Amino acid sequence: MFPITNIRKFIYDNNVKTIADPFAGWGHRLIGSYSMNCNYIGCDINSTQINNLYSITQLLNQQNNTLFRPNIVLLNNDSLNVDTSLYNYDAIFTCPPYWNKEVYTDIGIENLSYKEFKQKFINIIKKWIIPSVKIIGIQFTENYE
């Protein structure tokens, strides 16, 4: 898991209002976005992860006594099947699965051949690039880059 400072810096440096994250994962990008009062749209194919992200969001909302709460949208879907035209966001910030190095579910792209994984990852990023996107950040760990 990456520190939330990475996404906080990304949001601050680029004046981001809403992040789209096609591989929502463990929640550090959600937490970082929330801490910057930045709206967050997270998608993950793994229903367990989405349920965990709902729990994280509820906890953050309970701790946040201010009137200002970012809008959090969580989608349990294959990122390639999301109708991105339904959403408005100005940045993409994500951390994809590392092919077969980390297997989270039996239906995710980490189960594909490397060639298929690479192509689907590219297709997902292209699909999530909508006209309002001004910047894209993709986090990789050095071990799997």
Short mmCIF file of N, CA and C in Angstrom, two decimals:
data_model
loop_
_atom_site.label_atom_id
_atom_site.label_comp_id
_atom_site.label_asym_id
_atom_site.label_seq_id
_atom_site.Cartn_x
_atom_site.Cartn_y
_atom_site.Cartn_z
N MET A 1 0.84 -1.18 0.00
CA MET A 1 0.00 0.00 0.00
C MET A 1 0.89 1.24 0.00
N PHE A 2 0.56 2.18 -0.85
CA PHE A 2 1.30 3.42 -0.96
C PHE A 2 0.82 4.42 0.10
N PRO A 3 1.69 5.33 0.52
CA PRO A 3 1.25 6.36 1.47
C PRO A 3 0.25 7.30 0.81
N ILE A 4 -0.68 7.83 1.61
CA ILE A 4 -1.69 8.74 1.05
C ILE A 4 -1.08 10.06 0.62
N THR A 5 0.15 10.31 1.01
CA THR A 5 0.79 11.58 0.61
C THR A 5 0.96 11.67 -0.91
N ASN A 6 1.08 10.53 -1.59
CA ASN A 6 1.23 10.56 -3.05
C ASN A 6 0.00 11.18 -3.72
N ILE A 7 -1.17 10.73 -3.36
CA ILE A 7 -2.38 11.27 -3.99
C ILE A 7 -2.68 12.68 -3.47
N ARG A 8 -2.37 12.95 -2.21
CA ARG A 8 -2.58 14.30 -1.69
C ARG A 8 -1.75 15.32 -2.48
N LYS A 9 -0.49 14.98 -2.73
CA LYS A 9 0.38 15.86 -3.51
C LYS A 9 -0.14 16.03 -4.94
N PHE A 10 -0.58 14.92 -5.53
CA PHE A 10 -1.14 14.94 -6.89
C PHE A 10 -2.35 15.88 -6.94
N ILE A 11 -3.24 15.77 -5.98
CA ILE A 11 -4.43 16.62 -5.93
C ILE A 11 -4.04 18.08 -5.74
N TYR A 12 -3.15 18.34 -4.79
CA TYR A 12 -2.73 19.71 -4.49
C TYR A 12 -2.00 20.35 -5.68
N ASP A 13 -1.02 19.64 -6.21
CA ASP A 13 -0.20 20.19 -7.30
C ASP A 13 -0.99 20.48 -8.57
N ASN A 14 -2.07 19.72 -8.78
CA ASN A 14 -2.83 19.84 -10.03
C ASN A 14 -4.23 20.42 -9.85
N ASN A 15 -4.50 20.90 -8.63
CA ASN A 15 -5.79 21.51 -8.33
C ASN A 15 -6.96 20.62 -8.78
N VAL A 16 -6.89 19.35 -8.42
CA VAL A 16 -7.89 18.36 -8.83
C VAL A 16 -9.13 18.49 -7.96
N LYS A 17 -10.29 18.41 -8.59
CA LYS A 17 -11.57 18.48 -7.87
C LYS A 17 -12.20 17.10 -7.70
N THR A 18 -12.04 16.23 -8.71
CA THR A 18 -12.62 14.88 -8.65
C THR A 18 -11.66 13.88 -9.28
N ILE A 19 -11.35 12.84 -8.53
CA ILE A 19 -10.47 11.75 -8.98
C ILE A 19 -11.32 10.57 -9.45
N ALA A 20 -10.96 9.97 -10.55
CA ALA A 20 -11.52 8.70 -10.99
C ALA A 20 -10.43 7.65 -10.83
N ASP A 21 -10.79 6.53 -10.24
CA ASP A 21 -9.83 5.47 -9.94
C ASP A 21 -10.39 4.13 -10.42
N PRO A 22 -9.99 3.68 -11.61
CA PRO A 22 -10.56 2.44 -12.16
C PRO A 22 -10.10 1.17 -11.47
N PHE A 23 -9.13 1.25 -10.58
CA PHE A 23 -8.67 0.10 -9.79
C PHE A 23 -8.62 0.52 -8.32
N ALA A 24 -9.76 0.68 -7.69
CA ALA A 24 -9.86 1.30 -6.37
C ALA A 24 -9.07 0.58 -5.28
N GLY A 25 -9.05 -0.73 -5.31
CA GLY A 25 -8.19 -1.49 -4.41
C GLY A 25 -8.44 -1.29 -2.93
N TRP A 26 -7.36 -1.05 -2.18
CA TRP A 26 -7.38 -1.08 -0.72
C TRP A 26 -7.90 0.17 -0.06
N GLY A 27 -7.95 1.30 -0.74
CA GLY A 27 -8.56 2.49 -0.16
C GLY A 27 -7.64 3.65 0.14
N HIS A 28 -6.34 3.52 -0.10
CA HIS A 28 -5.49 4.66 0.25
C HIS A 28 -5.74 5.86 -0.66
N ARG A 29 -6.14 5.65 -1.90
CA ARG A 29 -6.46 6.78 -2.78
C ARG A 29 -7.78 7.42 -2.35
N LEU A 30 -8.73 6.61 -1.91
CA LEU A 30 -9.98 7.14 -1.37
C LEU A 30 -9.71 7.98 -0.14
N ILE A 31 -8.92 7.47 0.79
CA ILE A 31 -8.61 8.20 2.02
C ILE A 31 -7.85 9.49 1.72
N GLY A 32 -6.88 9.42 0.82
CA GLY A 32 -6.12 10.61 0.45
C GLY A 32 -7.00 11.66 -0.20
N SER A 33 -7.89 11.22 -1.09
CA SER A 33 -8.82 12.15 -1.73
C SER A 33 -9.74 12.79 -0.70
N TYR A 34 -10.29 11.97 0.16
CA TYR A 34 -11.20 12.46 1.19
C TYR A 34 -10.51 13.50 2.06
N SER A 35 -9.27 13.22 2.43
CA SER A 35 -8.54 14.14 3.32
C SER A 35 -8.27 15.49 2.65
N MET A 36 -8.35 15.53 1.34
CA MET A 36 -8.16 16.79 0.59
C MET A 36 -9.49 17.40 0.16
N ASN A 37 -10.60 16.83 0.66
CA ASN A 37 -11.94 17.26 0.26
C ASN A 37 -12.11 17.18 -1.26
N CYS A 38 -11.54 16.15 -1.84
CA CYS A 38 -11.61 15.92 -3.29
C CYS A 38 -12.59 14.78 -3.54
N ASN A 39 -13.51 14.97 -4.45
CA ASN A 39 -14.47 13.93 -4.80
C ASN A 39 -13.73 12.72 -5.37
N TYR A 40 -14.31 11.55 -5.19
CA TYR A 40 -13.64 10.32 -5.57
C TYR A 40 -14.63 9.35 -6.21
N ILE A 41 -14.27 8.83 -7.37
CA ILE A 41 -15.04 7.80 -8.05
C ILE A 41 -14.13 6.58 -8.15
N GLY A 42 -14.44 5.56 -7.39
CA GLY A 42 -13.60 4.37 -7.37
C GLY A 42 -14.34 3.17 -7.90
N CYS A 43 -13.67 2.39 -8.71
CA CYS A 43 -14.25 1.19 -9.29
C CYS A 43 -13.34 0.00 -8.99
N ASP A 44 -13.94 -1.10 -8.62
CA ASP A 44 -13.17 -2.32 -8.42
C ASP A 44 -14.07 -3.52 -8.74
N ILE A 45 -13.49 -4.50 -9.37
CA ILE A 45 -14.23 -5.70 -9.75
C ILE A 45 -14.48 -6.61 -8.54
N ASN A 46 -13.70 -6.42 -7.50
CA ASN A 46 -13.76 -7.26 -6.31
C ASN A 46 -14.80 -6.72 -5.33
N SER A 47 -15.89 -7.44 -5.14
CA SER A 47 -16.98 -6.97 -4.27
C SER A 47 -16.52 -6.84 -2.82
N THR A 48 -15.60 -7.68 -2.38
CA THR A 48 -15.09 -7.57 -1.01
C THR A 48 -14.39 -6.23 -0.82
N GLN A 49 -13.59 -5.83 -1.81
CA GLN A 49 -12.90 -4.54 -1.72
C GLN A 49 -13.89 -3.38 -1.71
N ILE A 50 -14.91 -3.44 -2.54
CA ILE A 50 -15.91 -2.37 -2.58
C ILE A 50 -16.62 -2.28 -1.23
N ASN A 51 -16.96 -3.42 -0.64
CA ASN A 51 -17.59 -3.41 0.69
C ASN A 51 -16.66 -2.78 1.72
N ASN A 52 -15.37 -3.10 1.64
CA ASN A 52 -14.39 -2.49 2.55
C ASN A 52 -14.32 -0.98 2.33
N LEU A 53 -14.38 -0.54 1.08
CA LEU A 53 -14.33 0.89 0.78
C LEU A 53 -15.58 1.61 1.30
N TYR A 54 -16.73 0.95 1.23
CA TYR A 54 -17.94 1.52 1.83
C TYR A 54 -17.74 1.72 3.33
N SER A 55 -17.15 0.72 3.98
CA SER A 55 -16.90 0.82 5.42
C SER A 55 -15.93 1.95 5.74
N ILE A 56 -14.89 2.09 4.94
CA ILE A 56 -13.94 3.19 5.13
C ILE A 56 -14.64 4.53 4.98
N THR A 57 -15.49 4.65 3.96
CA THR A 57 -16.22 5.89 3.73
C THR A 57 -17.13 6.22 4.90
N GLN A 58 -17.84 5.22 5.42
CA GLN A 58 -18.71 5.44 6.57
C GLN A 58 -17.91 5.91 7.78
N LEU A 59 -16.77 5.30 8.01
CA LEU A 59 -15.92 5.70 9.13
C LEU A 59 -15.43 7.14 8.96
N LEU A 60 -14.99 7.48 7.76
CA LEU A 60 -14.54 8.85 7.50
C LEU A 60 -15.67 9.85 7.72
N ASN A 61 -16.86 9.52 7.25
CA ASN A 61 -18.00 10.42 7.43
C ASN A 61 -18.36 10.59 8.90
N GLN A 62 -18.24 9.52 9.69
CA GLN A 62 -18.52 9.61 11.12
C GLN A 62 -17.52 10.52 11.83
N GLN A 63 -16.27 10.50 11.37
CA GLN A 63 -15.22 11.29 11.99
C GLN A 63 -15.22 12.74 11.51
N ASN A 64 -15.86 12.99 10.39
CA ASN A 64 -15.86 14.31 9.77
C ASN A 64 -17.10 15.07 10.20
N ASN A 65 -16.94 15.99 11.12
CA ASN A 65 -18.07 16.75 11.65
C ASN A 65 -18.29 18.07 10.92
N THR A 66 -17.61 18.27 9.81
CA THR A 66 -17.76 19.53 9.08
C THR A 66 -18.89 19.42 8.07
N LEU A 67 -19.25 20.55 7.53
CA LEU A 67 -20.26 20.57 6.47
C LEU A 67 -19.69 20.14 5.12
N PHE A 68 -18.38 20.09 5.05
CA PHE A 68 -17.74 19.80 3.77
C PHE A 68 -17.30 18.34 3.72
N ARG A 69 -17.98 17.60 2.93
CA ARG A 69 -17.63 16.20 2.71
C ARG A 69 -17.54 15.97 1.21
N PRO A 70 -16.47 15.35 0.78
CA PRO A 70 -16.39 15.06 -0.66
C PRO A 70 -17.44 14.02 -1.05
N ASN A 71 -17.81 14.04 -2.30
CA ASN A 71 -18.74 13.06 -2.84
C ASN A 71 -17.95 11.80 -3.20
N ILE A 72 -18.35 10.67 -2.64
CA ILE A 72 -17.68 9.40 -2.89
C ILE A 72 -18.63 8.49 -3.66
N VAL A 73 -18.19 8.01 -4.81
CA VAL A 73 -18.96 7.06 -5.62
C VAL A 73 -18.13 5.79 -5.73
N LEU A 74 -18.72 4.66 -5.37
CA LEU A 74 -18.03 3.38 -5.44
C LEU A 74 -18.79 2.45 -6.37
N LEU A 75 -18.07 1.89 -7.32
CA LEU A 75 -18.67 1.03 -8.34
C LEU A 75 -18.06 -0.36 -8.27
N ASN A 76 -18.90 -1.36 -8.11
CA ASN A 76 -18.44 -2.75 -8.14
C ASN A 76 -18.68 -3.27 -9.55
N ASN A 77 -17.65 -3.16 -10.37
CA ASN A 77 -17.80 -3.50 -11.78
C ASN A 77 -16.43 -3.73 -12.39
N ASP A 78 -16.41 -4.34 -13.54
CA ASP A 78 -15.21 -4.39 -14.37
C ASP A 78 -15.05 -2.99 -14.94
N SER A 79 -13.91 -2.38 -14.75
CA SER A 79 -13.69 -1.00 -15.19
C SER A 79 -13.93 -0.79 -16.67
N LEU A 80 -13.78 -1.83 -17.44
CA LEU A 80 -14.01 -1.72 -18.88
C LEU A 80 -15.51 -1.63 -19.20
N ASN A 81 -16.36 -2.03 -18.26
CA ASN A 81 -17.80 -2.02 -18.49
C ASN A 81 -18.51 -0.78 -17.93
N VAL A 82 -17.78 0.10 -17.30
CA VAL A 82 -18.38 1.30 -16.70
C VAL A 82 -18.70 2.32 -17.79
N ASP A 83 -19.88 2.90 -17.70
CA ASP A 83 -20.25 3.98 -18.62
C ASP A 83 -19.69 5.28 -18.04
N THR A 84 -18.48 5.61 -18.43
CA THR A 84 -17.80 6.78 -17.87
C THR A 84 -18.47 8.10 -18.25
N SER A 85 -19.32 8.09 -19.26
CA SER A 85 -20.01 9.32 -19.65
C SER A 85 -21.01 9.77 -18.58
N LEU A 86 -21.33 8.90 -17.63
CA LEU A 86 -22.25 9.25 -16.55
C LEU A 86 -21.59 10.06 -15.44
N TYR A 87 -20.27 10.21 -15.52
CA TYR A 87 -19.52 10.84 -14.44
C TYR A 87 -18.72 12.02 -14.96
N ASN A 88 -18.41 12.92 -14.04
CA ASN A 88 -17.60 14.08 -14.37
C ASN A 88 -16.40 14.10 -13.42
N TYR A 89 -15.21 14.04 -13.96
CA TYR A 89 -13.99 14.08 -13.17
C TYR A 89 -12.89 14.73 -13.98
N ASP A 90 -11.94 15.33 -13.28
CA ASP A 90 -10.88 16.05 -13.97
C ASP A 90 -9.52 15.37 -13.90
N ALA A 91 -9.45 14.21 -13.23
CA ALA A 91 -8.19 13.50 -13.14
C ALA A 91 -8.43 12.00 -12.95
N ILE A 92 -7.47 11.23 -13.38
CA ILE A 92 -7.44 9.80 -13.11
C ILE A 92 -6.19 9.55 -12.28
N PHE A 93 -6.36 8.83 -11.19
CA PHE A 93 -5.21 8.43 -10.38
C PHE A 93 -5.48 7.01 -9.92
N THR A 94 -4.61 6.09 -10.27
CA THR A 94 -4.88 4.69 -9.97
C THR A 94 -3.59 3.90 -9.78
N CYS A 95 -3.76 2.70 -9.32
CA CYS A 95 -2.67 1.74 -9.17
C CYS A 95 -3.21 0.39 -9.62
N PRO A 96 -2.83 -0.05 -10.79
CA PRO A 96 -3.40 -1.30 -11.32
C PRO A 96 -2.83 -2.52 -10.61
N PRO A 97 -3.51 -3.66 -10.76
CA PRO A 97 -2.91 -4.91 -10.27
C PRO A 97 -1.61 -5.17 -11.03
N TYR A 98 -0.71 -5.87 -10.41
CA TYR A 98 0.58 -6.15 -11.04
C TYR A 98 0.57 -7.52 -11.71
N TRP A 99 -0.25 -7.60 -12.73
CA TRP A 99 -0.43 -8.82 -13.50
C TRP A 99 -0.59 -10.00 -12.57
N ASN A 100 0.26 -10.98 -12.62
CA ASN A 100 0.05 -12.18 -11.80
C ASN A 100 0.83 -12.14 -10.49
N LYS A 101 1.38 -10.99 -10.13
CA LYS A 101 2.15 -10.86 -8.89
C LYS A 101 1.24 -10.75 -7.67
N GLU A 102 0.07 -10.16 -7.87
CA GLU A 102 -0.91 -10.01 -6.81
C GLU A 102 -2.27 -10.41 -7.37
N VAL A 103 -2.82 -11.50 -6.88
CA VAL A 103 -4.11 -11.98 -7.38
C VAL A 103 -5.16 -11.69 -6.32
N TYR A 104 -6.14 -10.85 -6.67
CA TYR A 104 -7.16 -10.41 -5.73
C TYR A 104 -8.48 -11.15 -5.91
N THR A 105 -8.74 -11.59 -7.10
CA THR A 105 -10.00 -12.26 -7.42
C THR A 105 -9.77 -13.14 -8.64
N ASP A 106 -10.63 -14.07 -8.87
CA ASP A 106 -10.45 -14.94 -10.04
C ASP A 106 -11.05 -14.35 -11.31
N ILE A 107 -11.63 -13.14 -11.22
CA ILE A 107 -12.22 -12.52 -12.42
C ILE A 107 -11.50 -11.24 -12.84
N GLY A 108 -10.45 -10.86 -12.15
CA GLY A 108 -9.73 -9.62 -12.46
C GLY A 108 -8.72 -9.80 -13.58
N ILE A 109 -8.16 -8.66 -14.05
CA ILE A 109 -7.21 -8.72 -15.17
C ILE A 109 -5.90 -9.38 -14.78
N GLU A 110 -5.64 -9.52 -13.48
CA GLU A 110 -4.41 -10.17 -13.04
C GLU A 110 -4.39 -11.66 -13.41
N ASN A 111 -5.53 -12.19 -13.86
CA ASN A 111 -5.62 -13.60 -14.25
C ASN A 111 -5.40 -13.83 -15.74
N LEU A 112 -5.24 -12.79 -16.50
CA LEU A 112 -5.07 -12.90 -17.94
C LEU A 112 -3.60 -13.20 -18.28
N SER A 113 -3.37 -13.60 -19.52
CA SER A 113 -1.98 -13.70 -19.97
C SER A 113 -1.39 -12.30 -19.95
N TYR A 114 -0.06 -12.20 -19.94
CA TYR A 114 0.55 -10.88 -19.87
C TYR A 114 0.12 -10.00 -21.03
N LYS A 115 0.06 -10.55 -22.22
CA LYS A 115 -0.34 -9.78 -23.41
C LYS A 115 -1.77 -9.27 -23.25
N GLU A 116 -2.67 -10.14 -22.78
CA GLU A 116 -4.07 -9.74 -22.58
C GLU A 116 -4.20 -8.72 -21.45
N PHE A 117 -3.44 -8.92 -20.37
CA PHE A 117 -3.44 -8.00 -19.24
C PHE A 117 -3.04 -6.60 -19.71
N LYS A 118 -1.93 -6.54 -20.41
CA LYS A 118 -1.40 -5.25 -20.87
C LYS A 118 -2.41 -4.54 -21.77
N GLN A 119 -3.02 -5.28 -22.69
CA GLN A 119 -3.98 -4.67 -23.61
C GLN A 119 -5.24 -4.21 -22.87
N LYS A 120 -5.73 -5.02 -21.94
CA LYS A 120 -6.93 -4.62 -21.20
C LYS A 120 -6.64 -3.40 -20.32
N PHE A 121 -5.47 -3.37 -19.70
CA PHE A 121 -5.11 -2.20 -18.89
C PHE A 121 -5.11 -0.94 -19.76
N ILE A 122 -4.49 -1.01 -20.91
CA ILE A 122 -4.47 0.14 -21.83
C ILE A 122 -5.89 0.53 -22.23
N ASN A 123 -6.72 -0.46 -22.54
CA ASN A 123 -8.11 -0.18 -22.95
C ASN A 123 -8.90 0.47 -21.82
N ILE A 124 -8.67 0.03 -20.60
CA ILE A 124 -9.37 0.63 -19.45
C ILE A 124 -8.96 2.09 -19.28
N ILE A 125 -7.67 2.35 -19.31
CA ILE A 125 -7.22 3.75 -19.15
C ILE A 125 -7.78 4.61 -20.28
N LYS A 126 -7.73 4.13 -21.50
CA LYS A 126 -8.28 4.90 -22.63
C LYS A 126 -9.76 5.18 -22.42
N LYS A 127 -10.51 4.16 -21.97
CA LYS A 127 -11.95 4.32 -21.76
C LYS A 127 -12.24 5.38 -20.70
N TRP A 128 -11.42 5.43 -19.66
CA TRP A 128 -11.65 6.36 -18.56
C TRP A 128 -11.17 7.78 -18.87
N ILE A 129 -10.47 7.97 -19.98
CA ILE A 129 -10.07 9.33 -20.37
C ILE A 129 -11.26 9.98 -21.06
N ILE A 130 -11.93 10.84 -20.32
CA ILE A 130 -13.07 11.59 -20.85
C ILE A 130 -12.61 13.02 -21.12
N PRO A 131 -13.38 13.82 -21.85
CA PRO A 131 -12.92 15.17 -22.21
C PRO A 131 -12.51 16.06 -21.04
N SER A 132 -13.10 15.87 -19.87
CA SER A 132 -12.78 16.74 -18.73
C SER A 132 -11.47 16.36 -18.03
N VAL A 133 -10.87 15.23 -18.37
CA VAL A 133 -9.63 14.80 -17.71
C VAL A 133 -8.47 15.68 -18.16
N LYS A 134 -7.78 16.26 -17.16
CA LYS A 134 -6.64 17.12 -17.47
C LYS A 134 -5.31 16.48 -17.11
N ILE A 135 -5.34 15.44 -16.29
CA ILE A 135 -4.09 14.80 -15.88
C ILE A 135 -4.37 13.36 -15.43
N ILE A 136 -3.36 12.51 -15.63
CA ILE A 136 -3.45 11.10 -15.24
C ILE A 136 -2.24 10.75 -14.40
N GLY A 137 -2.48 10.07 -13.29
CA GLY A 137 -1.40 9.55 -12.47
C GLY A 137 -1.55 8.05 -12.30
N ILE A 138 -0.51 7.30 -12.57
CA ILE A 138 -0.54 5.85 -12.39
C ILE A 138 0.63 5.48 -11.49
N GLN A 139 0.29 4.87 -10.36
CA GLN A 139 1.28 4.48 -9.37
C GLN A 139 1.74 3.06 -9.60
N PHE A 140 3.03 2.86 -9.58
CA PHE A 140 3.60 1.52 -9.68
C PHE A 140 4.63 1.37 -8.57
N THR A 141 4.74 0.21 -8.02
CA THR A 141 5.81 -0.06 -7.10
C THR A 141 7.04 -0.50 -7.90
N GLU A 142 8.19 -0.19 -7.44
CA GLU A 142 9.42 -0.54 -8.18
C GLU A 142 9.55 -2.03 -8.40
N ASN A 143 9.02 -2.84 -7.49
CA ASN A 143 9.14 -4.29 -7.62
C ASN A 143 8.44 -4.85 -8.84
N TYR A 144 7.36 -4.19 -9.28
CA TYR A 144 6.55 -4.73 -10.37
C TYR A 144 6.46 -3.82 -11.58
N GLU A 145 7.22 -2.76 -11.59
CA GLU A 145 7.12 -1.78 -12.66
C GLU A 145 7.35 -2.41 -14.02
#
